[in-house]
XYZ file of C-alpha atoms in Angstrom:
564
model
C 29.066 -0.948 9.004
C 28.360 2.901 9.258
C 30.988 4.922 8.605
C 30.317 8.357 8.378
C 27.177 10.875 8.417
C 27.249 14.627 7.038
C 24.159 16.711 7.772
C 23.360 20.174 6.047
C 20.794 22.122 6.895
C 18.471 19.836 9.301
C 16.785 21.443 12.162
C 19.006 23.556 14.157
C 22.238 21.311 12.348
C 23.682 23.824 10.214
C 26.522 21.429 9.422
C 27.544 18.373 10.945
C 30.241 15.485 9.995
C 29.790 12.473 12.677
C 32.478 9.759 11.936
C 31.646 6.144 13.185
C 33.631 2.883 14.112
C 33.515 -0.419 14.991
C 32.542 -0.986 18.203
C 30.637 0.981 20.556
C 29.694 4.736 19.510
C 27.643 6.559 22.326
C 25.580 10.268 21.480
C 25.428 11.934 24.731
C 24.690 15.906 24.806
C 22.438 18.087 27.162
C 18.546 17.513 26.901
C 17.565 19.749 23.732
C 20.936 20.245 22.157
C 19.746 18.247 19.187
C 20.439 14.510 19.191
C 17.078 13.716 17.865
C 18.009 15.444 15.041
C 20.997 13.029 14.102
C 18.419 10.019 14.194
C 16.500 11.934 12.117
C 19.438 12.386 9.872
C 19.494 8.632 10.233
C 15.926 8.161 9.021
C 16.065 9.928 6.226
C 18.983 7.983 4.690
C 16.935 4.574 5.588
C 13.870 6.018 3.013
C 11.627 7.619 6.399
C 10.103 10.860 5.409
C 10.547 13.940 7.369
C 8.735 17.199 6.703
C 9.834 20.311 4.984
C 9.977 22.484 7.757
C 12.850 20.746 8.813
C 14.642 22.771 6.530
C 15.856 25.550 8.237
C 17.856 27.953 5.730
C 15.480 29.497 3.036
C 16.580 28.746 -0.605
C 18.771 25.979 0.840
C 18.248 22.669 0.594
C 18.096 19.618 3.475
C 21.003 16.948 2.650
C 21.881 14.160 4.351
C 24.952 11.778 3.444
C 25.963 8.597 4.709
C 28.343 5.797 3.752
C 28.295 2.116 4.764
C 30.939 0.012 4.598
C 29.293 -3.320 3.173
C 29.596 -7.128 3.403
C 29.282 -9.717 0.462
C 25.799 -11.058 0.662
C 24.231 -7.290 1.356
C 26.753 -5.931 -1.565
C 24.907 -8.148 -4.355
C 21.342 -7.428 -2.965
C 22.488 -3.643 -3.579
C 24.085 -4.080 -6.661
C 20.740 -6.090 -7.839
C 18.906 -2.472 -7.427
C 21.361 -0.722 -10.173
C 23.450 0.842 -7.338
C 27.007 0.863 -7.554
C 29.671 0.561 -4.663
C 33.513 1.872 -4.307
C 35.463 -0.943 -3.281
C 32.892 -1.868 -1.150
C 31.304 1.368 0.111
C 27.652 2.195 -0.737
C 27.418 6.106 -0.290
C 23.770 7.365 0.203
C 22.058 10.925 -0.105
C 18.874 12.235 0.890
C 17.744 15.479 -0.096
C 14.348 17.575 0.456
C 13.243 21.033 -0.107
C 11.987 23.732 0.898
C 8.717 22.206 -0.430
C 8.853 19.124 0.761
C 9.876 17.707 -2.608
C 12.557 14.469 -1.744
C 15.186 13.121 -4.096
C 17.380 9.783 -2.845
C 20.942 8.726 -4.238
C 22.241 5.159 -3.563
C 25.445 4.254 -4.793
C 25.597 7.392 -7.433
C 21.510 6.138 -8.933
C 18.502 7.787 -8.426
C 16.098 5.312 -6.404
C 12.557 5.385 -5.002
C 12.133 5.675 -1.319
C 10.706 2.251 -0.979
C 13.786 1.131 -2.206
C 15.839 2.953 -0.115
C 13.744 1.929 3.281
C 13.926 -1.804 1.567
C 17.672 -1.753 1.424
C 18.088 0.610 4.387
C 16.186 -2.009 6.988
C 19.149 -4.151 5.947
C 21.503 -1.944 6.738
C 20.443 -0.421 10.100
C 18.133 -1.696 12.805
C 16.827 1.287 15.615
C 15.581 0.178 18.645
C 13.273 3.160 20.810
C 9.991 3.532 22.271
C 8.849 4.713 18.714
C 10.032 1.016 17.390
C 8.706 -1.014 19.867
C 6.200 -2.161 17.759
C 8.131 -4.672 15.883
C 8.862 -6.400 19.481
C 4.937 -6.188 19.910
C 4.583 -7.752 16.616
C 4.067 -11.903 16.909
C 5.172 -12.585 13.944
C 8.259 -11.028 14.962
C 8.113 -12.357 18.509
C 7.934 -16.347 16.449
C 10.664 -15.260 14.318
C 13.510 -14.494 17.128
C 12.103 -17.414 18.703
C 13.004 -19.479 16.042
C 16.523 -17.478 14.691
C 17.749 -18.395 18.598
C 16.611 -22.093 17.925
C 19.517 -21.872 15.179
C 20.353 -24.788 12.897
C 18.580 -27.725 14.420
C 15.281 -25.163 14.513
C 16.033 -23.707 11.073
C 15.944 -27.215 9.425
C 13.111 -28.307 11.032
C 11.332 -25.392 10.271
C 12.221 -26.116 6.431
C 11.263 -29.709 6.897
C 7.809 -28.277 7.335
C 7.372 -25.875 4.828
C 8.544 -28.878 2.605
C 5.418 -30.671 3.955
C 3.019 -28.140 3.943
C 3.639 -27.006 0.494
C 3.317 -30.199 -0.745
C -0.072 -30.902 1.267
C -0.907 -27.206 -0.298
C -0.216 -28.140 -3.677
C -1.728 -31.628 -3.330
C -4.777 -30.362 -1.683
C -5.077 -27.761 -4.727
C -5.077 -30.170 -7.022
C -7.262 -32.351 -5.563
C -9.810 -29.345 -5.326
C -9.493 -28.618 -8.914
C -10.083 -32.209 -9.948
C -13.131 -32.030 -7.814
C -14.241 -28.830 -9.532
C -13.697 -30.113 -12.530
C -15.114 -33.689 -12.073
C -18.929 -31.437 -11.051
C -17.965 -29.699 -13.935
C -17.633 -32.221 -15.747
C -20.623 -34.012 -14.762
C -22.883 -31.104 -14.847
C -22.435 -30.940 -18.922
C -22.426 -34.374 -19.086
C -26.206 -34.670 -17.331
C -27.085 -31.401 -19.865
C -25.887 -33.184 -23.097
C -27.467 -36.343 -22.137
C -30.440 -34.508 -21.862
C -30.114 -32.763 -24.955
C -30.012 -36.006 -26.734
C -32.586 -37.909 -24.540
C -35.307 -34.286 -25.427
C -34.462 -33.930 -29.185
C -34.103 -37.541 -29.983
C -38.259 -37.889 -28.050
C -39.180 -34.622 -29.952
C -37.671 -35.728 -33.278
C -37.821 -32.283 -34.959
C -36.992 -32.217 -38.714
C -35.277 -29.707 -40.467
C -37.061 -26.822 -41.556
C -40.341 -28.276 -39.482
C -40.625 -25.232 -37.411
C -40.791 -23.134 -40.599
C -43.245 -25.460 -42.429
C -45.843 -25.957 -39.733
C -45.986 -22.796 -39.192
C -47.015 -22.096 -42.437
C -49.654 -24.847 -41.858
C -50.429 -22.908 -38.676
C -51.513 -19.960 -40.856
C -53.341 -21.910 -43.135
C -55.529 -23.477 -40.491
C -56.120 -20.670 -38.836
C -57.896 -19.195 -41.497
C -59.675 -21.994 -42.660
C -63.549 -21.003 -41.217
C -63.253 -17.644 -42.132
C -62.548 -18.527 -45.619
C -65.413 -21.649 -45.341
C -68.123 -18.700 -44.193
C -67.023 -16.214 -47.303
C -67.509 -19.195 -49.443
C -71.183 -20.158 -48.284
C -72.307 -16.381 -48.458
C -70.910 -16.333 -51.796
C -72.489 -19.722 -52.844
C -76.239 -17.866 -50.964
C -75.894 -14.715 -53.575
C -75.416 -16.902 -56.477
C -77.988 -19.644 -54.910
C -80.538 -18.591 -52.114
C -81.543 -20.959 -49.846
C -85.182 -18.861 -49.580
C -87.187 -19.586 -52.504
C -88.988 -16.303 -52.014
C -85.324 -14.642 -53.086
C -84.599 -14.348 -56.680
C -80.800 -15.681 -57.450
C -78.675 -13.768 -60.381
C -79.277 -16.908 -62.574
C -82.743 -16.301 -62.575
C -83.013 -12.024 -63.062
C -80.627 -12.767 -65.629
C -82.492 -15.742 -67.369
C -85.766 -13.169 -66.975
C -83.471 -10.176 -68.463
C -82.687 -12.801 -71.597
C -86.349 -13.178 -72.230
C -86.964 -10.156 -72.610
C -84.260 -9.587 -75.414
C -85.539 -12.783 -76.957
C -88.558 -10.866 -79.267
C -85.765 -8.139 -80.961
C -83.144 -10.596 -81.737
C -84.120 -10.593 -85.259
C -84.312 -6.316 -85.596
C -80.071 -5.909 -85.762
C -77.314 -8.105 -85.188
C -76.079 -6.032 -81.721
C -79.460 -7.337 -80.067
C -78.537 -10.893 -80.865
C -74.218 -10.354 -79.324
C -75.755 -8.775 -76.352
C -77.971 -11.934 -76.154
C -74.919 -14.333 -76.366
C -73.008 -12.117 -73.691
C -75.969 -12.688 -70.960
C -76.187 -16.267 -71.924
C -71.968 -16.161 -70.875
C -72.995 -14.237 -67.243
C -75.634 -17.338 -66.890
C -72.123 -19.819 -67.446
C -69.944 -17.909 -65.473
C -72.179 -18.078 -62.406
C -73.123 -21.929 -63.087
C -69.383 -22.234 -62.951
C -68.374 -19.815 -60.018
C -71.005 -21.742 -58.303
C -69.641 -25.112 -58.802
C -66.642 -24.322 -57.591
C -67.508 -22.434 -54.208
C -69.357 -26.021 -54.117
C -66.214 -28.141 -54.566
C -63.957 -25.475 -52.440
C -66.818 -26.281 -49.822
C -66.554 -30.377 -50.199
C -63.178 -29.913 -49.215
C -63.189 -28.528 -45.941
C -63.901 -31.269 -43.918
C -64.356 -32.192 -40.232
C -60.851 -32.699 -39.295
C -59.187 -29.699 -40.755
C -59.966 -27.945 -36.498
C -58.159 -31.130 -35.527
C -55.356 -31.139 -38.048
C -54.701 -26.900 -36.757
C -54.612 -28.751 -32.749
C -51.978 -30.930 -33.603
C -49.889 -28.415 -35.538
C -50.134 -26.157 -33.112
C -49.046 -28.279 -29.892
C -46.209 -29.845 -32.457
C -44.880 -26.054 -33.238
C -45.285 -25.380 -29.214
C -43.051 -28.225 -28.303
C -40.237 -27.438 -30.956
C -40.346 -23.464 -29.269
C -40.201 -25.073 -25.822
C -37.188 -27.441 -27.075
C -35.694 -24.808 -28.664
C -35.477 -22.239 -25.696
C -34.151 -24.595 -23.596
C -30.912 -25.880 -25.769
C -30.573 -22.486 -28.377
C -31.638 -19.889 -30.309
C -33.033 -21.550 -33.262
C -34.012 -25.049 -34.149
C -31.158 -25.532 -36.593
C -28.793 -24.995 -33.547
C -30.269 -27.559 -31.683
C -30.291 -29.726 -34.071
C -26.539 -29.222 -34.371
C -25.521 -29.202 -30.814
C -27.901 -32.184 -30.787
C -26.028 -33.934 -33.499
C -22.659 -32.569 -31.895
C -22.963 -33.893 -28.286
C -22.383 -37.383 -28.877
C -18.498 -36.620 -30.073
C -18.382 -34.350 -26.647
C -19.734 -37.050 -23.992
C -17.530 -39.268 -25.513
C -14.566 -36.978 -24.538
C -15.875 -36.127 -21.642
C -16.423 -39.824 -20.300
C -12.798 -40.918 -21.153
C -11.838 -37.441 -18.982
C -12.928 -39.384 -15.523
C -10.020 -38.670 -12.788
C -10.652 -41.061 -9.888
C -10.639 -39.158 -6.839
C -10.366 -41.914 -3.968
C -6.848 -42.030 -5.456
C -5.854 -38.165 -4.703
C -8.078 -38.503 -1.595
C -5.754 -41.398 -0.107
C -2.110 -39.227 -1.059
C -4.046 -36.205 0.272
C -4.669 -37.475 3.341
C -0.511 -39.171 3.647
C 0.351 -35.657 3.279
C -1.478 -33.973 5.812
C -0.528 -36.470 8.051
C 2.995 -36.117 7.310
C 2.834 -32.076 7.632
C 0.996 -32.766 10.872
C 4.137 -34.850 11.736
C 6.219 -32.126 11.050
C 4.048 -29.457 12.290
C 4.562 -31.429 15.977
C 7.702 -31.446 15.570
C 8.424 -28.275 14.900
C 5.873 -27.160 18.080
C 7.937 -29.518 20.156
C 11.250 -27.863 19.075
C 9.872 -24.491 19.310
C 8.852 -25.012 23.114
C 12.105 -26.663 24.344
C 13.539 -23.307 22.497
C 11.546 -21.178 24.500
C 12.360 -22.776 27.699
C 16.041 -22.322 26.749
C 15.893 -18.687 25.358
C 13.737 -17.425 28.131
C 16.462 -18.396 30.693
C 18.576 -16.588 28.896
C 16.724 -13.532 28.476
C 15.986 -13.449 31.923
C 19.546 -13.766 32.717
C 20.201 -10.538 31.095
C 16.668 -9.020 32.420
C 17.998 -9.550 36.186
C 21.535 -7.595 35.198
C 19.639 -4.651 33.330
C 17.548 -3.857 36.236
C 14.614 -6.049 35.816
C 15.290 -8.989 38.637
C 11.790 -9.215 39.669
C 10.243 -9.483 36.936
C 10.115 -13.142 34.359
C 10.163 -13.299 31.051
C 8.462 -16.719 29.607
C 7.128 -17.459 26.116
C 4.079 -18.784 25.690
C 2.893 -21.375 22.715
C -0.503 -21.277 21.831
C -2.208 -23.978 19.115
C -3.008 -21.660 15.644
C -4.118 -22.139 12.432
C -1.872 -23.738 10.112
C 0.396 -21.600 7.964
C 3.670 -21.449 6.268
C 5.020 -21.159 9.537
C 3.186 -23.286 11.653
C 1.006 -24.023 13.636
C 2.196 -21.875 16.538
C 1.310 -18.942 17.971
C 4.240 -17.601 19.533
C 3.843 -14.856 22.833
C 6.210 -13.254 24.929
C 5.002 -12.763 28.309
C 6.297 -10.737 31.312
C 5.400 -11.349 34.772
C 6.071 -8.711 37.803
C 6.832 -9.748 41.132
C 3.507 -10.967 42.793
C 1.302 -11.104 39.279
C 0.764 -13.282 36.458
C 2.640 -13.139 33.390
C 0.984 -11.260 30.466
C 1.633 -10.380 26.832
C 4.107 -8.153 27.039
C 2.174 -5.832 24.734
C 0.008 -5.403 27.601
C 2.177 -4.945 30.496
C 5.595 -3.834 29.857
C 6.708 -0.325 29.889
C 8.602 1.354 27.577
C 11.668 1.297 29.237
C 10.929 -2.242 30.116
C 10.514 -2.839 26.324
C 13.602 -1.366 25.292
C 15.802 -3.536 27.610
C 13.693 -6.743 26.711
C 14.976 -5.250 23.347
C 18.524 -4.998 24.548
C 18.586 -8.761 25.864
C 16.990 -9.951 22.740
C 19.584 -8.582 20.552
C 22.584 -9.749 23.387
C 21.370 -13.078 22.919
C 20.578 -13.449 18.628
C 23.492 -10.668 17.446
C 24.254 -11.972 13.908
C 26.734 -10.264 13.175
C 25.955 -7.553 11.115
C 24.181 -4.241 10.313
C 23.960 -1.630 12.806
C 22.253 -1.213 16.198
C 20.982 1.727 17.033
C 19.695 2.002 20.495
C 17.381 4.994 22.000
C 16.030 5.570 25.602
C 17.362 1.893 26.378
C 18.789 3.586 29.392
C 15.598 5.117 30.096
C 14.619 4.818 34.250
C 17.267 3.659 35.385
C 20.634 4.724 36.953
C 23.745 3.366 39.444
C 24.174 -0.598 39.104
C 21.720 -1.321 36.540
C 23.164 1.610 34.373
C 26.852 -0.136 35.043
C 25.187 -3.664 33.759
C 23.999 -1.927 30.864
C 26.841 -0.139 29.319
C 28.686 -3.871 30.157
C 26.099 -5.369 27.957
C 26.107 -2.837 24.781
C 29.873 -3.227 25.025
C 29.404 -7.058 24.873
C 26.882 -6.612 22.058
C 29.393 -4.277 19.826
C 32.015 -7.180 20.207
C 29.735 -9.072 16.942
C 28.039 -5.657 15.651
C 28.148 -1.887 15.388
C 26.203 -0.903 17.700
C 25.182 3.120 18.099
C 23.459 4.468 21.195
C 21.718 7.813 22.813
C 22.100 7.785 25.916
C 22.102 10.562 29.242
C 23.857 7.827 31.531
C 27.488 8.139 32.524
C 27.971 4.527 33.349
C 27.186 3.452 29.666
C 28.927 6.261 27.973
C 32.398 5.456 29.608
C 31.922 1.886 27.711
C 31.843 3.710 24.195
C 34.813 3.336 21.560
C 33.329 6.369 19.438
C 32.255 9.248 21.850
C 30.117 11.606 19.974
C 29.190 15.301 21.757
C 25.702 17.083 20.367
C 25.982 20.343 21.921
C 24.452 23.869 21.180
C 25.992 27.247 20.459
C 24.584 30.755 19.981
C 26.298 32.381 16.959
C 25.325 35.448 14.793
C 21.871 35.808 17.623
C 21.122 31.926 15.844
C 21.269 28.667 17.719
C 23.116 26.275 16.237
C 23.705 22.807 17.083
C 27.023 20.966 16.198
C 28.111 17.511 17.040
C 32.226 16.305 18.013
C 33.728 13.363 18.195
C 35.318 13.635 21.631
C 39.011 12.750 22.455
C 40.221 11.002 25.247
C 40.158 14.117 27.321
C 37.093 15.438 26.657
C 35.399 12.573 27.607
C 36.738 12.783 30.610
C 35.020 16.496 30.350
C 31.726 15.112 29.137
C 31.245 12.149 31.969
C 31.508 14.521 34.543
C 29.093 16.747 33.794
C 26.917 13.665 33.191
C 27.339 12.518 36.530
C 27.837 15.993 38.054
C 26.156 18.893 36.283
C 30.008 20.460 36.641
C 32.698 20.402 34.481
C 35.315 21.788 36.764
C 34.539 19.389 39.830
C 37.474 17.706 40.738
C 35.574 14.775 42.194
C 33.558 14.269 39.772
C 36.500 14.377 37.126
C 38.177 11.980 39.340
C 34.452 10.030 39.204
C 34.959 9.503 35.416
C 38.126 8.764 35.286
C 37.764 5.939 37.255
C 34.347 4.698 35.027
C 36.209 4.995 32.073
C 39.284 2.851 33.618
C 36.328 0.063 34.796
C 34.901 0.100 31.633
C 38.158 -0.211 29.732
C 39.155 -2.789 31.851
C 36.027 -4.594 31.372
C 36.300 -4.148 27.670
C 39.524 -5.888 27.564
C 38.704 -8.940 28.769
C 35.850 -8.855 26.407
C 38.770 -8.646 24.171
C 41.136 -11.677 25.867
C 37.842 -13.685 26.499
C 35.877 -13.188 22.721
């Protein structure tokens, strides 16, 4: 529960303390005098952000203050962020300067904003125009349906989520046993056919190396054939018109045949020619035998090396980098498809429990849909119910349920419609006012109050007046009977229902508008009503007008009281 607000330095607030209670509080003041800024105030301490030129005194900083009187549950969640409470009090600060710059206390800690909004939606819900997106929401709209379906919804809804996690988790593993039984048989089929290819191929080690050395050999086998037979022509021509060496030489020994016998160097240089003659016989006779060698099949032997070397580089680009690492992953993939055969999952068995667990969430998921609509039935009679005493009698609230995908919460999709007297209902997103929105608000929360947090209510009263305005103020009053519940208002016939009378009103002081807010005794309220209904203070009718509202509404109040 809300206890108390201080403001400094917010707008045209100066300074202002607002003290709440249990119950009813209303915020009534003239149009302008500044109750927008209080909701502001009220913002802030929830983690909104405001901007800095909200902060009206120069070299003065924007603080807001607020304390909350807590329940168990909600005090662990805030004790869980570090916070600390006084026997049960959280106190929280806001504070912003001049540049904008924002600081946030909770319970005496520093905290993030985020964690202040997380822990502040917890704490206070607003309903206006500028909220009406969460009732426009249909998540939102599926989640009161199913908070007014209570227990016997609740469980249901659990059954389920039971169901569907378990077909989720089923249906994941039976996905990533498929995955991995393609996997699976994708490297199977590749190390098969790593075995089939190298055991067909049946490379040796080293063979890659050695015939390429062959290769090179071959390859330069006819160019070393025709050196050798232009070699063996110079020592022996073929054309017996050439002269060969043997023979000049042979003639060049002749002729140093007749000195021999003059000196002894005639007869060495004799012996040396007859050498040149040997050599050449010899160098001769072997260019012949180099030449007997090279046979026919020597082109055919380079072929076959060649087409052998091509299909170890093919092999070898398909399965690795080298031909030693084939042979290795060759030698290694019978120890792997061994593993991998003994690895085989059957899937017809996850397919069969697959397919009892979608039919069992399916089961659920019906029953659930079934709940959901006999809900809806229920809760829009209620809701309309309320609709025809806030001012809304000819129009019909209905909820629609529409098949959806399957989710974590269903397979609903969940729409609140509103139909106006003489058309067909629509999405209320489409075709309700704001007003009409805030009261469809208002009979929402009449109807699922749990029992704690804070209401605040603004424009709820907006367009509409006399009865309808008496039917409202009855209703808030109801409402604050299970929470706090705050409200702006301008209507007379729902501020004479209030327990906590707060007055936002302006005064000119120092040249400087200032705007100050009072808690308003029994009195002044009096005071305050009639120049809600009136425009007058002084009018003795229309003092005599609120008394008698606030009598009716006490009255009505206490048999709220007698008859919980």
């Amino acid at each position: 529960m809300l206890e108390e607000i201080t403001i400094e330095n917010l707008g045209i607030i100066s300074h202002a303390h607002l003290p709440f209670t249990p119950g009813l509080t209303v915020l009534t003041g003239e149009t302008g005098a500044g109750k927008t800024m209080v909701l502001s105030a009220i913002n802030l301490l929830l983690g909104k952000r405001i901007n800095a030129s909200n902060v009206t005194v120069e070299g003065k900083q924007l603080s807001v203050e607020g304390c909350w009187q807590l329940d168990d549950d909600l005090s662990h969640t805030v004790e869980n962020t570090g916070a600390s409470l006084e026997n049960g009090q959280l106190f929280v600060q806001r504070v912003v300067s001049n540049d904008g710059k924002s600081k946030a206390y909770m319970g005496g800690k520093r905290m993030t904003a985020s964690t202040l909004n997380s822990i502040g939606n917890q704490l206070v819900s607003i309903h206006g125009q500028s909220e009406q997106v969460r009732l426009r929401d249909p998540q939102l709209q599926r989640e009161s349906l199913d908070a007014f379906g209570g227990t016997a919804l609740r469980q249901t809804l659990q059954k389920f989520q039971s169901a569907y996690t378990f077909w989720k988790e089923v249906n994941k593993f039976y996905n990533d046993v498929k995955d991995n039984a393609n996997s699976r048989r994708r490297e199977i089929t590749y190390l098969e056919k790593l075995i089939q290819d190298v055991s067909q191929l049946d490379p040796q080690e080293n063979e890659d190396e050695i015939l390429q050395h062959q290769i090179n050999k071959l390859s330069n086998l006819e160019t070393v054939r025709e050196s050798l037979l232009k070699a063996q022509e110079c020592i022996v021509p073929s054309d017996d018109e050439i002269l060969s060496p043997v023979t000049q030489i042979r003639e060049l020994q002749r002729i140093l045949t007749p000195i021999l016998n003059y000196d002894t160097k005639w007869t060495e240089l004799h012996e040396y020619v007859q050498e040149i003659i040997t050599q050449l016989f010899e160098l001769e006779n072997e260019i012949s035998t180099h030449l007997d060698s090279m046979d026919e099949d020597s082109l055919e032997q380079l072929y076959t090396a060649q087409e052998r070397a091509q299909e170890i580089k093919t092999l070898v680009r398909k399965y690795g980098t080298n031909l030693a690492d084939v042979l290795q992953q060759a030698d290694e993939a019978h120890n792997q498809l061994e593993h991998l055969y003994q690895q085989d999952v059957p899937l017809e068995d996850i397919e069969v429990e697959l397919e009892t667990c979608r039919k069992s969430m399916i089961e659920a998921a019906n029953q659930l849909t079934e709940q959901r609509v006999k809900t809806a039935d229920l809760l829009s009679e209620v809701i309309n119910a309320e609709l025809a005493g806030l001012g809304m009698s000819s129009s019909v609230f209905s909820i629609v349920i529409n098949p959806a995908d399957t989710t974590f919460s269903g397979q609903d999709e969940v729409l609140f419609m509103l139909a106006h007297q003489g058309h067909s209902p629509a999405p209320i997103t489409k075709i309700a006012s704001g007003g009409e929105l805030s009261r469809i608000m208002l009979a929402m929360e009449l109807v699922l109050a749990q029992g704690h947090g804070t209401l605040i209510f603004d424009e709820v009263d907006s367009g509409v007046g006399g009865k309808t305005a008496v039917e409202i103020g009855k209703r808030l009053a109801q409402l604050a009977q299970d929470v706090q519940v705050v409200v702006v208002t301008h209507l007379p016939q729902v501020a004479a229902y209030a327990d906590n009378h707060l007055k936002v009103y302006k005064e000119v002081n120092n040249e400087q508008v200032q705007t100050y807010v009072k808690q308003l005794p029994a009195d002044e309220r009096i005071t305050e009503i009639t120049r809600m209904l009136s425009g007058m203070t002084d009018s003795s009718s229309g003092q005599l007008h609120a008394s008698e509202l606030l009598n009716m509404a006490q009255e009505y109040k206490n048999t709220l009281m007698t008859n919980p």
